[in-house]
Short mmCIF file of C-alpha atoms in Angstrom, two decimals:
data_model
loop_
_atom_site.label_atom_id
_atom_site.label_comp_id
_atom_site.label_asym_id
_atom_site.label_seq_id
_atom_site.Cartn_x
_atom_site.Cartn_y
_atom_site.Cartn_z
CA MET J 2 8.84 36.42 44.97
CA ASN J 3 5.69 34.59 43.56
CA LEU J 4 4.33 33.31 40.14
CA ARG J 5 2.73 36.45 39.49
CA GLU J 6 5.44 38.65 40.17
CA GLN J 7 7.96 36.78 38.04
CA THR J 8 5.17 36.93 35.32
CA ARG J 9 4.77 41.10 35.73
CA GLU J 10 8.64 40.50 35.68
CA LEU J 11 8.94 38.60 32.51
CA THR J 12 6.55 41.12 30.91
CA ALA J 13 8.76 44.01 32.07
CA LEU J 14 11.65 42.62 30.60
CA ARG J 15 9.91 41.43 27.18
CA GLN J 16 8.18 45.06 26.63
CA ASP J 17 12.00 46.58 27.22
CA ILE J 18 13.32 44.39 24.89
CA VAL J 19 10.70 44.98 22.26
CA GLN J 20 11.13 49.33 22.68
CA GLY J 21 14.93 48.95 22.94
CA ARG J 22 16.61 50.53 25.29
CA ASP J 23 19.18 53.03 23.42
CA GLU J 24 16.79 55.38 22.15
CA SER J 25 19.19 57.43 20.32
CA ALA J 26 20.33 54.13 18.44
CA THR J 27 16.54 54.08 17.17
CA ARG J 28 16.79 57.84 15.99
CA ALA J 29 20.19 57.22 14.15
CA GLN J 30 18.44 54.10 12.09
CA HIS J 31 15.51 56.38 11.27
CA ALA J 32 18.19 59.27 10.16
CA ARG J 33 19.89 57.32 7.68
CA GLY J 34 16.10 57.07 6.32
CA LYS J 35 15.69 53.25 7.28
CA LEU J 36 13.12 51.41 9.60
CA THR J 37 14.03 49.33 12.97
CA ALA J 38 13.98 45.41 12.50
CA ARG J 39 10.40 45.51 14.39
CA GLU J 40 8.64 48.03 12.25
CA ARG J 41 10.08 45.94 8.89
CA LEU J 42 8.26 43.17 10.36
CA ALA J 43 4.87 44.70 11.57
CA LEU J 44 4.92 45.77 7.50
CA LEU J 45 5.72 42.45 5.84
CA PHE J 46 3.13 40.47 8.59
CA ASP J 47 -0.64 40.56 8.34
CA GLU J 48 -1.33 42.65 11.67
CA GLY J 49 -1.14 41.26 15.06
CA THR J 50 0.22 37.84 14.02
CA PHE J 51 4.15 37.61 14.15
CA ARG J 52 5.64 35.04 17.04
CA GLU J 53 8.91 35.78 18.18
CA ILE J 54 11.10 33.08 19.36
CA GLU J 55 14.50 33.44 21.17
CA MET J 56 13.87 36.98 22.16
CA LEU J 57 16.09 36.36 25.50
CA ARG J 58 19.02 34.67 23.33
CA ARG J 59 22.42 36.94 24.37
CA HIS J 60 26.34 35.55 23.62
CA ARG J 61 28.15 34.40 25.23
CA ALA J 62 31.12 35.71 23.98
CA HIS J 63 34.28 37.51 25.57
CA GLY J 64 36.99 39.80 24.92
CA PHE J 65 37.23 43.51 23.28
CA GLY J 66 34.40 44.52 25.38
CA LEU J 67 31.98 42.03 24.52
CA GLU J 68 31.51 40.66 27.64
CA ASP J 69 30.27 44.02 28.61
CA ARG J 70 27.75 44.24 26.19
CA ARG J 71 25.07 41.65 25.94
CA PRO J 72 21.69 42.94 24.57
CA HIS J 73 18.98 40.26 24.20
CA THR J 74 18.30 39.22 20.78
CA ASP J 75 21.95 39.45 19.96
CA GLY J 76 20.77 41.78 17.05
CA VAL J 77 18.25 39.50 15.06
CA VAL J 78 14.55 39.36 15.38
CA VAL J 79 13.57 36.08 14.09
CA GLY J 80 10.03 34.32 14.17
CA TRP J 81 6.61 33.51 12.22
CA GLY J 82 3.55 35.16 11.12
CA GLU J 83 0.74 35.19 8.06
CA VAL J 84 0.83 36.96 5.00
CA HIS J 85 -2.38 37.03 3.12
CA GLY J 86 -3.51 34.37 6.10
CA ARG J 87 -0.80 31.88 5.18
CA LYS J 88 2.28 31.04 7.12
CA VAL J 89 5.55 32.85 6.50
CA PHE J 90 8.94 32.52 8.57
CA ALA J 91 11.49 35.33 8.80
CA TYR J 92 14.28 36.91 10.13
CA ALA J 93 15.56 40.60 10.62
CA HIS J 94 18.85 41.68 11.54
CA ASP J 95 18.71 44.99 13.90
CA PHE J 96 21.46 47.22 12.85
CA ARG J 97 21.02 49.27 16.38
CA MET J 98 23.10 46.28 18.08
CA PHE J 99 26.50 45.97 16.79
CA GLY J 100 25.76 47.44 13.21
CA GLY J 101 23.79 43.92 12.54
CA ALA J 102 26.89 42.02 12.93
CA LEU J 103 26.89 38.31 12.75
CA GLY J 104 27.97 36.60 15.51
CA GLU J 105 27.79 32.99 17.08
CA ALA J 106 24.56 33.41 18.54
CA HIS J 107 23.23 35.33 16.32
CA ALA J 108 23.67 33.13 13.47
CA GLN J 109 22.27 30.06 15.77
CA LYS J 110 19.10 32.20 15.78
CA ILE J 111 18.92 32.25 12.33
CA HIS J 112 19.61 28.52 11.58
CA LYS J 113 16.73 27.60 13.88
CA ILE J 114 14.23 29.60 12.07
CA MET J 115 15.77 28.21 8.50
CA ASP J 116 14.95 24.67 9.77
CA LEU J 117 11.49 25.60 10.92
CA ALA J 118 10.74 26.73 7.86
CA GLU J 119 11.92 23.83 5.96
CA THR J 120 10.68 21.66 8.25
CA ALA J 121 7.23 23.21 8.61
CA GLY J 122 6.86 23.83 4.59
CA ALA J 123 6.27 27.83 4.55
CA PRO J 124 8.53 30.24 2.48
CA LEU J 125 11.80 32.41 4.65
CA VAL J 126 12.28 36.04 4.62
CA SER J 127 15.00 37.34 5.55
CA LEU J 128 15.38 41.26 6.29
CA ASN J 129 19.34 42.06 5.52
CA ASP J 130 20.67 45.18 7.08
CA GLY J 131 24.30 44.53 8.44
CA ALA J 132 27.52 44.79 8.67
CA GLY J 133 28.98 41.25 7.70
CA ALA J 134 31.01 39.26 10.38
CA ARG J 135 31.28 40.28 13.71
CA ILE J 136 34.97 40.83 13.86
CA GLN J 137 35.15 40.05 17.54
CA GLU J 138 34.13 36.69 17.57
CA GLY J 139 36.40 35.41 14.35
CA ILE J 140 36.01 32.05 13.02
CA SER J 141 32.71 31.49 14.81
CA ALA J 142 31.17 34.20 13.10
CA LEU J 143 32.43 32.45 9.89
CA ALA J 144 30.84 29.22 10.77
CA GLY J 145 27.55 30.95 11.35
CA TYR J 146 27.78 31.95 7.66
CA GLY J 147 28.58 28.60 6.50
CA GLY J 148 25.55 27.12 8.40
CA ILE J 149 23.48 29.72 6.43
CA PHE J 150 25.05 29.12 3.13
CA ARG J 151 24.27 25.13 3.67
CA ARG J 152 20.82 25.70 4.75
CA ASN J 153 20.03 28.31 1.71
CA VAL J 154 21.14 25.53 -0.69
CA ARG J 155 19.25 22.46 0.92
CA ALA J 156 16.02 24.86 1.06
CA SER J 157 16.49 25.66 -2.69
CA GLY J 158 13.43 24.33 -4.23
CA VAL J 159 11.67 23.26 -1.06
CA VAL J 160 10.38 26.69 0.09
CA PRO J 161 10.59 29.96 -1.15
CA GLN J 162 13.35 32.21 -0.32
CA ILE J 163 13.37 35.98 -0.37
CA SER J 164 16.29 38.32 0.49
CA VAL J 165 15.50 41.83 1.18
CA MET J 166 18.11 44.32 1.27
CA LEU J 167 17.55 46.88 3.50
CA GLY J 168 21.17 48.18 4.60
CA PRO J 169 25.05 46.98 3.81
CA CYS J 170 26.05 43.74 3.24
CA ALA J 171 29.54 43.10 2.55
CA GLY J 172 31.86 40.35 2.29
CA GLY J 173 30.61 36.58 2.80
CA ALA J 174 27.02 38.06 3.71
CA ALA J 175 26.53 38.79 0.29
CA TYR J 176 26.40 34.45 -0.59
CA SER J 177 23.03 33.91 1.26
CA PRO J 178 20.88 36.71 -0.97
CA ALA J 179 22.91 35.13 -4.10
CA LEU J 180 21.68 31.69 -2.93
CA THR J 181 18.40 32.35 -2.71
CA ASP J 182 15.18 32.50 -5.10
CA PHE J 183 14.74 36.45 -5.13
CA VAL J 184 16.44 39.55 -3.85
CA PHE J 185 14.91 42.62 -3.44
CA MET J 186 17.09 45.73 -2.79
CA THR J 187 16.18 49.92 -1.68
CA ARG J 188 17.38 53.08 -3.70
CA SER J 189 19.96 54.65 -1.57
CA THR J 190 20.03 52.61 1.50
CA SER J 191 21.08 48.93 0.55
CA GLN J 192 24.41 47.85 -1.17
CA MET J 193 26.10 44.19 -1.67
CA PHE J 194 29.92 43.71 -2.47
CA VAL J 195 32.17 41.03 -2.04
CA THR J 196 35.06 43.92 -1.01
CA GLY J 197 34.60 47.12 -0.26
CA PRO J 198 35.46 50.59 -1.67
CA ASP J 199 38.47 51.31 0.35
CA VAL J 200 39.57 47.72 -0.84
CA VAL J 201 39.07 48.34 -4.04
CA ARG J 202 40.77 51.18 -3.97
CA ALA J 203 43.72 49.75 -2.43
CA VAL J 204 44.13 46.83 -4.70
CA THR J 205 42.96 48.20 -8.10
CA GLY J 206 43.54 51.96 -7.48
CA GLU J 207 39.26 51.87 -8.94
CA ASP J 208 38.09 54.89 -6.94
CA VAL J 209 34.17 54.49 -6.42
CA THR J 210 31.96 54.81 -4.09
CA HIS J 211 29.68 52.06 -1.70
CA GLU J 212 26.45 52.52 -4.33
CA GLY J 213 28.11 52.63 -7.59
CA LEU J 214 30.16 49.58 -6.56
CA GLY J 215 27.18 47.84 -4.75
CA GLY J 216 23.87 49.80 -5.03
CA ALA J 217 20.44 48.97 -6.04
CA ASP J 218 20.52 49.98 -9.32
CA VAL J 219 23.78 48.71 -10.59
CA HIS J 220 22.65 45.09 -9.26
CA ALA J 221 19.50 45.64 -10.76
CA ALA J 222 20.69 46.43 -14.42
CA ARG J 223 24.29 45.42 -14.84
CA SER J 224 25.19 42.58 -12.48
CA GLY J 225 21.64 40.80 -12.41
CA VAL J 226 22.00 40.16 -8.95
CA ALA J 227 18.83 42.27 -7.68
CA THR J 228 15.50 40.80 -9.26
CA PHE J 229 13.66 44.22 -7.81
CA VAL J 230 14.55 47.57 -6.53
CA HIS J 231 12.23 49.69 -4.99
CA ASP J 232 12.79 53.65 -3.67
CA ASP J 233 11.48 53.04 -0.11
CA GLU J 234 11.27 50.50 2.83
CA GLU J 235 7.12 50.72 2.60
CA THR J 236 6.70 49.97 -1.03
CA CYS J 237 9.52 46.85 -1.20
CA LEU J 238 7.51 45.19 1.75
CA ALA J 239 4.26 45.81 0.12
CA GLU J 240 5.80 44.38 -2.91
CA VAL J 241 7.43 41.30 -1.14
CA ARG J 242 3.82 40.46 0.10
CA HIS J 243 2.67 40.76 -3.51
CA LEU J 244 4.89 38.54 -4.07
CA LEU J 245 4.38 35.90 -1.78
CA SER J 246 0.61 35.42 -2.87
CA LEU J 247 1.75 34.39 -6.07
CA LEU J 248 3.88 31.83 -4.79
CA PRO J 249 3.50 28.27 -2.67
CA SER J 250 4.53 27.64 0.37
CA HIS J 251 6.55 24.45 -0.70
CA ASN J 252 7.49 22.70 -3.19
CA ARG J 253 4.35 19.92 -2.76
CA GLU J 254 1.92 22.01 -3.42
CA LEU J 255 0.41 24.30 -6.26
CA PRO J 256 0.46 28.11 -6.30
CA PRO J 257 -2.72 29.42 -5.09
CA ASP J 258 -5.63 30.63 -7.06
CA GLN J 259 -7.53 33.63 -7.08
CA GLU J 260 -10.88 34.25 -8.64
CA THR J 261 -10.86 37.01 -11.58
CA ASP J 262 -13.86 38.99 -12.95
CA ASP J 263 -11.80 38.58 -16.34
CA PRO J 264 -13.45 36.53 -18.69
CA GLU J 265 -11.54 33.91 -19.46
CA ASP J 266 -13.09 34.10 -23.17
CA ARG J 267 -12.24 37.71 -23.28
CA ARG J 268 -10.82 38.28 -26.53
CA CYS J 269 -8.25 40.08 -26.95
CA GLU J 270 -9.04 42.90 -29.98
CA ALA J 271 -6.73 44.99 -29.29
CA LEU J 272 -3.43 42.82 -30.17
CA LEU J 273 -4.69 42.32 -33.62
CA GLY J 274 -3.30 45.97 -34.08
CA MET J 275 -0.45 45.64 -31.42
CA VAL J 276 1.73 43.34 -32.73
CA PRO J 277 3.07 45.10 -36.48
CA ALA J 278 2.99 42.45 -39.39
CA ASP J 279 6.50 43.24 -40.60
CA THR J 280 8.82 41.49 -38.67
CA ARG J 281 11.12 44.16 -39.04
CA GLN J 282 9.36 46.49 -36.81
CA SER J 283 9.31 46.37 -32.96
CA TYR J 284 6.86 46.88 -30.33
CA ASP J 285 6.64 45.82 -26.60
CA MET J 286 6.12 42.42 -25.96
CA ARG J 287 4.63 43.97 -21.81
CA ALA J 288 1.72 45.09 -23.89
CA VAL J 289 0.97 41.47 -24.74
CA VAL J 290 1.33 39.66 -21.55
CA GLU J 291 -0.64 42.71 -20.51
CA GLU J 292 -3.63 42.01 -22.81
CA LEU J 293 -3.60 38.22 -22.46
CA VAL J 294 -3.68 38.19 -18.03
CA ASP J 295 -5.95 38.39 -15.27
CA ASP J 296 -6.71 42.53 -15.35
CA GLY J 297 -3.64 42.85 -17.21
CA GLU J 298 -1.55 42.67 -14.09
CA PHE J 299 2.00 40.85 -14.14
CA LEU J 300 4.87 40.90 -11.62
CA GLU J 301 8.32 41.57 -14.11
CA LEU J 302 11.43 39.70 -12.86
CA HIS J 303 15.13 41.77 -13.68
CA GLU J 304 12.54 44.35 -15.51
CA ALA J 305 16.10 46.56 -16.05
CA TRP J 306 18.50 43.29 -16.56
CA ALA J 307 18.89 41.92 -20.40
CA PRO J 308 15.69 43.66 -21.20
CA ASN J 309 15.87 41.71 -24.33
CA VAL J 310 13.25 38.97 -23.01
CA VAL J 311 10.71 39.60 -20.13
CA CYS J 312 10.10 37.28 -17.01
CA ALA J 313 6.99 37.80 -15.39
CA LEU J 314 4.56 36.01 -12.85
CA SER J 315 0.92 36.73 -13.41
CA ARG J 316 -2.46 34.59 -13.35
CA LEU J 317 -4.41 33.36 -16.42
CA GLY J 318 -8.13 32.53 -15.45
CA GLY J 319 -6.93 33.01 -11.66
CA GLN J 320 -4.35 30.18 -12.09
CA VAL J 321 -0.24 31.71 -11.37
CA VAL J 322 1.64 30.99 -14.20
CA GLY J 323 5.32 31.96 -15.33
CA ILE J 324 5.74 33.98 -18.67
CA VAL J 325 9.05 33.83 -20.51
CA GLY J 326 8.90 36.35 -24.03
CA ASN J 327 11.25 37.90 -26.20
CA GLN J 328 11.44 41.52 -26.44
CA PRO J 329 11.62 42.92 -30.01
CA SER J 330 12.15 46.37 -28.30
CA ALA J 331 15.40 45.45 -27.29
CA PHE J 332 17.98 44.10 -29.59
CA ALA J 333 15.21 42.96 -31.30
CA GLY J 334 14.31 40.05 -29.06
CA ALA J 335 17.51 38.52 -29.78
CA LEU J 336 18.81 35.75 -27.14
CA ASP J 337 22.32 37.11 -25.97
CA ILE J 338 24.64 35.49 -22.77
CA GLU J 339 22.39 37.74 -20.17
CA ALA J 340 19.01 37.24 -21.79
CA SER J 341 20.05 33.50 -21.67
CA ASP J 342 21.10 33.26 -17.90
CA LYS J 343 18.04 35.32 -17.16
CA ALA J 344 15.44 33.34 -18.90
CA ALA J 345 17.17 30.17 -17.69
CA ARG J 346 17.35 30.98 -13.98
CA PHE J 347 13.18 31.73 -14.16
CA VAL J 348 12.67 28.85 -15.82
CA GLN J 349 13.84 26.71 -13.23
CA LEU J 350 12.06 28.50 -10.65
CA CYS J 351 8.53 28.03 -11.92
CA ASP J 352 9.77 23.88 -12.18
CA ALA J 353 10.91 23.91 -9.00
CA PHE J 354 7.37 25.46 -7.65
CA SER J 355 5.22 23.87 -10.10
CA ILE J 356 4.52 26.84 -11.61
CA PRO J 357 2.90 26.56 -15.58
CA LEU J 358 5.38 27.90 -18.01
CA VAL J 359 3.94 30.13 -21.02
CA THR J 360 6.66 31.28 -23.56
CA LEU J 361 5.57 34.04 -25.98
CA VAL J 362 8.06 33.54 -29.02
CA ASP J 363 9.47 36.61 -31.53
CA VAL J 364 13.27 35.46 -31.68
CA PRO J 365 15.52 36.33 -34.60
CA GLY J 366 17.93 34.09 -33.30
CA PHE J 367 20.77 34.48 -30.88
CA LEU J 368 23.14 37.56 -30.78
CA PRO J 369 25.59 37.49 -33.19
CA GLY J 370 29.37 39.09 -32.10
CA VAL J 371 32.69 38.26 -31.76
CA GLY J 372 32.41 39.54 -27.63
CA GLN J 373 29.51 36.91 -27.54
CA GLU J 374 31.15 34.19 -28.87
CA HIS J 375 34.13 34.68 -26.96
CA ARG J 376 32.22 35.28 -23.18
CA GLY J 377 30.58 32.01 -23.79
CA ILE J 378 27.34 32.56 -25.41
CA ILE J 379 27.42 28.79 -26.49
CA ARG J 380 27.24 27.31 -22.85
CA HIS J 381 25.20 30.75 -21.57
CA GLY J 382 22.61 29.79 -24.22
CA ALA J 383 22.50 26.36 -23.18
CA LYS J 384 21.35 27.12 -19.63
CA LEU J 385 18.00 28.05 -21.31
CA LEU J 386 18.10 24.94 -23.34
CA TYR J 387 18.68 22.66 -19.99
CA ALA J 388 16.11 24.64 -18.31
CA TYR J 389 13.50 24.23 -20.67
CA CYS J 390 14.37 20.51 -21.41
CA ASN J 391 14.59 19.62 -17.42
CA ALA J 392 11.06 21.27 -16.98
CA THR J 393 8.38 18.85 -16.20
CA VAL J 394 5.49 21.82 -15.17
CA PRO J 395 3.01 22.37 -17.89
CA ARG J 396 5.06 24.39 -20.91
CA VAL J 397 2.61 26.31 -23.34
CA GLN J 398 4.67 28.02 -26.66
CA VAL J 399 3.06 30.17 -28.24
CA ILE J 400 4.52 31.83 -31.68
CA LEU J 401 3.55 35.56 -32.22
CA ARG J 402 5.84 36.12 -35.30
CA LYS J 403 9.37 35.25 -36.17
CA ALA J 404 11.29 32.06 -34.62
CA TYR J 405 14.38 31.54 -36.43
CA GLY J 406 17.24 28.75 -36.10
CA GLY J 407 18.28 27.39 -32.59
CA ALA J 408 16.79 30.37 -30.89
CA TYR J 409 13.68 29.05 -31.83
CA ILE J 410 14.41 25.46 -30.73
CA VAL J 411 15.75 27.01 -27.17
CA MET J 412 12.45 28.97 -26.95
CA ASP J 413 10.11 25.96 -25.56
CA SER J 414 9.77 24.28 -28.78
CA ARG J 415 7.68 21.09 -29.29
CA SER J 416 11.14 19.24 -30.13
CA ILE J 417 12.45 19.88 -26.34
CA GLY J 418 9.38 19.19 -25.17
CA CYS J 419 6.98 21.96 -24.71
CA ASP J 420 2.98 20.11 -24.09
CA LEU J 421 1.08 22.25 -26.80
CA SER J 422 2.39 24.90 -29.07
CA TYR J 423 0.51 27.57 -31.22
CA ALA J 424 1.35 30.25 -33.76
CA TRP J 425 -0.45 33.28 -34.82
CA PRO J 426 -1.21 33.25 -38.82
CA GLY J 427 1.70 35.66 -39.20
CA ASN J 428 4.29 32.86 -37.92
CA GLU J 429 7.71 32.73 -39.80
CA ILE J 430 9.68 29.70 -38.31
CA ALA J 431 12.65 28.38 -40.07
CA VAL J 432 16.44 28.25 -40.32
CA MET J 433 16.88 31.78 -40.76
CA GLY J 434 14.78 34.90 -42.48
CA ALA J 435 14.22 34.31 -46.08
CA ASP J 436 16.33 36.99 -47.09
CA GLY J 437 19.48 35.53 -45.61
CA ALA J 438 18.25 31.99 -46.40
CA ALA J 439 17.88 32.64 -50.16
CA ASN J 440 21.30 34.28 -49.92
CA VAL J 441 22.72 31.03 -49.22
CA VAL J 442 20.94 28.34 -51.05
CA PHE J 443 20.60 29.96 -53.96
CA ARG J 444 23.69 32.24 -54.11
CA ARG J 445 25.25 30.33 -57.65
CA GLU J 446 21.56 31.60 -59.23
CA ILE J 447 21.74 34.44 -58.03
CA ALA J 448 25.28 35.51 -58.96
CA ALA J 449 24.86 34.25 -62.67
CA ALA J 450 21.24 36.15 -63.31
CA ASP J 451 21.48 38.97 -65.74
CA ASP J 452 19.51 40.89 -63.09
CA PRO J 453 20.62 39.62 -59.71
CA GLU J 454 18.92 42.09 -57.79
CA ALA J 455 15.49 40.64 -59.53
CA THR J 456 16.39 37.09 -59.14
CA ARG J 457 17.05 37.37 -55.54
CA GLU J 458 13.55 39.40 -54.13
CA ARG J 459 11.88 36.41 -56.80
CA LEU J 460 13.47 33.53 -55.00
CA VAL J 461 13.31 35.10 -51.57
CA LYS J 462 9.49 35.19 -52.54
CA GLN J 463 9.57 31.27 -53.49
CA TYR J 464 11.48 30.28 -50.50
CA ARG J 465 9.05 31.83 -48.60
CA ALA J 466 6.09 30.71 -50.02
CA GLU J 467 7.37 27.02 -49.79
CA LEU J 468 9.03 26.54 -46.84
CA MET J 469 8.49 29.84 -44.28
CA HIS J 470 4.41 30.23 -44.94
CA PRO J 471 2.35 30.12 -41.87
CA TYR J 472 0.72 26.65 -41.84
CA TYR J 473 4.34 24.83 -42.41
CA ALA J 474 4.88 23.92 -39.31
CA ALA J 475 1.37 22.75 -38.34
CA GLU J 476 1.38 20.43 -41.21
CA ARG J 477 4.36 18.57 -39.98
CA GLY J 478 2.85 18.34 -36.16
CA LEU J 479 5.72 20.86 -34.77
CA VAL J 480 2.45 23.59 -34.50
CA ASP J 481 -0.49 22.15 -32.85
CA ASP J 482 -3.01 24.79 -33.86
CA VAL J 483 -2.79 28.33 -35.77
CA ILE J 484 -4.87 30.62 -34.14
CA ASP J 485 -6.53 33.77 -34.09
CA PRO J 486 -3.99 36.59 -31.89
CA ALA J 487 -7.32 37.45 -30.27
CA ASP J 488 -8.22 34.18 -29.13
CA THR J 489 -4.62 33.80 -27.82
CA ARG J 490 -5.55 34.47 -23.99
CA SER J 491 -8.77 32.08 -24.02
CA VAL J 492 -7.07 29.30 -25.37
CA LEU J 493 -4.05 29.26 -23.28
CA ILE J 494 -6.56 29.28 -20.21
CA ARG J 495 -7.87 25.59 -21.82
CA ALA J 496 -4.67 24.51 -22.34
CA LEU J 497 -3.77 25.07 -18.83
CA LEU J 498 -6.54 23.56 -17.36
CA THR J 499 -5.94 20.87 -19.58
CA LEU J 500 -2.45 20.31 -18.45
CA ARG J 501 -3.54 21.25 -14.80
CA THR J 502 -2.19 17.65 -14.02
CA LYS J 503 0.52 16.93 -15.92
CA HIS J 504 2.34 14.35 -14.39
CA GLN J 505 5.71 13.82 -15.77
CA ALA J 506 8.32 10.59 -14.85
CA THR J 507 11.92 11.80 -14.56
CA PRO J 508 14.91 9.38 -14.70
CA ALA J 509 16.28 7.75 -11.79
CA ARG J 510 19.76 10.13 -10.85
CA LYS J 511 21.26 12.12 -8.27
CA HIS J 512 21.34 15.46 -10.07
CA GLY J 513 21.91 16.46 -13.72
CA ASN J 514 25.36 18.64 -14.55
CA PRO J 515 24.16 21.77 -15.94
CA PRO J 516 25.86 24.06 -18.16
CA GLN J 517 27.64 27.04 -16.12
#
């Protein structure tokens, strides 16, 4: 056989691997409402850019019939390509082989592509659709997962890591997505849990379905594990591509700018009627964000979980920004355990990848209650405080209405290091609301008055006039300027341009010890 014949043989083998030898397995995958690994990769990458490696890899395990089942790729496709013209690495489980279960060779392929992503300084996307560890390979499979976890942690904050759940993910396999920056899930076809329904039923007696235990909506609204949820794989992978357009390739570069036709000096007159002057009335902070950002477009993270705080990626003047805002339409915008965790992780993400932070403040305080205190609101709130204090990216705060107590401090106040702080004319910054403050400060005077209610109202007005007027914080240098709400967009864009070259030295240390 000469080289031409050998090359033709190689070409035929590669075509055979790509097409798949078992057409029935492909039909079964489609019948479940799922795409194959290669179909998914085709949707993720720019057309014709994907380059696969280790296509010819096969396992070397023996026993339990494995020696007679040695398909090429060993059930995972790995390689790299381009997304919007930028390099991205990926691996995709092939459920048609061993149910996507991870064995030694399978794991080594994933280790290889993870190492390449870190070395090349490019994002890593994992398309997960597997039944966990390959039981027939025993401890070798478990060790394979350990190698993945170690690499997830090593690459954390170095390159963006995105997990896309497109099928089952059980047991130890669920911990790799939990270690990554973003988790996408698809409804009906993807589930994540450490122990499945059968084990739960046997141990606790609780009867629950796969979807009810670890489905997409459960993890989106209750556990907070899922960052984004979509109805189908096509929409899901399109959103992954959009997310990648907002992220830098690695932690040593800035996120990609994008030209916009939205004028930087556009006045946002709608804000004047959008936010009620009465601090007891609610509104949707997302509408404020939409009005401020370029072309009204933003990508909200964890939309269904901890809705009392909004975390979103967007652009201002073409520059990528991370936006954190209290949501008055949910729990009046008060911070609780879940909201603190959600915002803290988002702040850490933005800081890791050089994404400036804009914090929109309208917060009445931390959510009171025995349950919150007993579940640890102190340490959970401290997570958000720690994240902001530790962040070295440009940080701009805007106080829309109220900012009371410790929650004001935690929401990136000047005292914890925000670079620039602005406030709208109706701002109220204080230890607590005027009613509560007057009841404490003037308690005896109110009790001794002939008309306690009239006296209380007078003293509330006095307290508000002396300590809560709109310019009180600005007079003391804790707010840099009180601005016209309609100018907020242009003020933010100018501030972020000024801070673009910010450099902040940090103390020499191995790492901090954040609250858990």
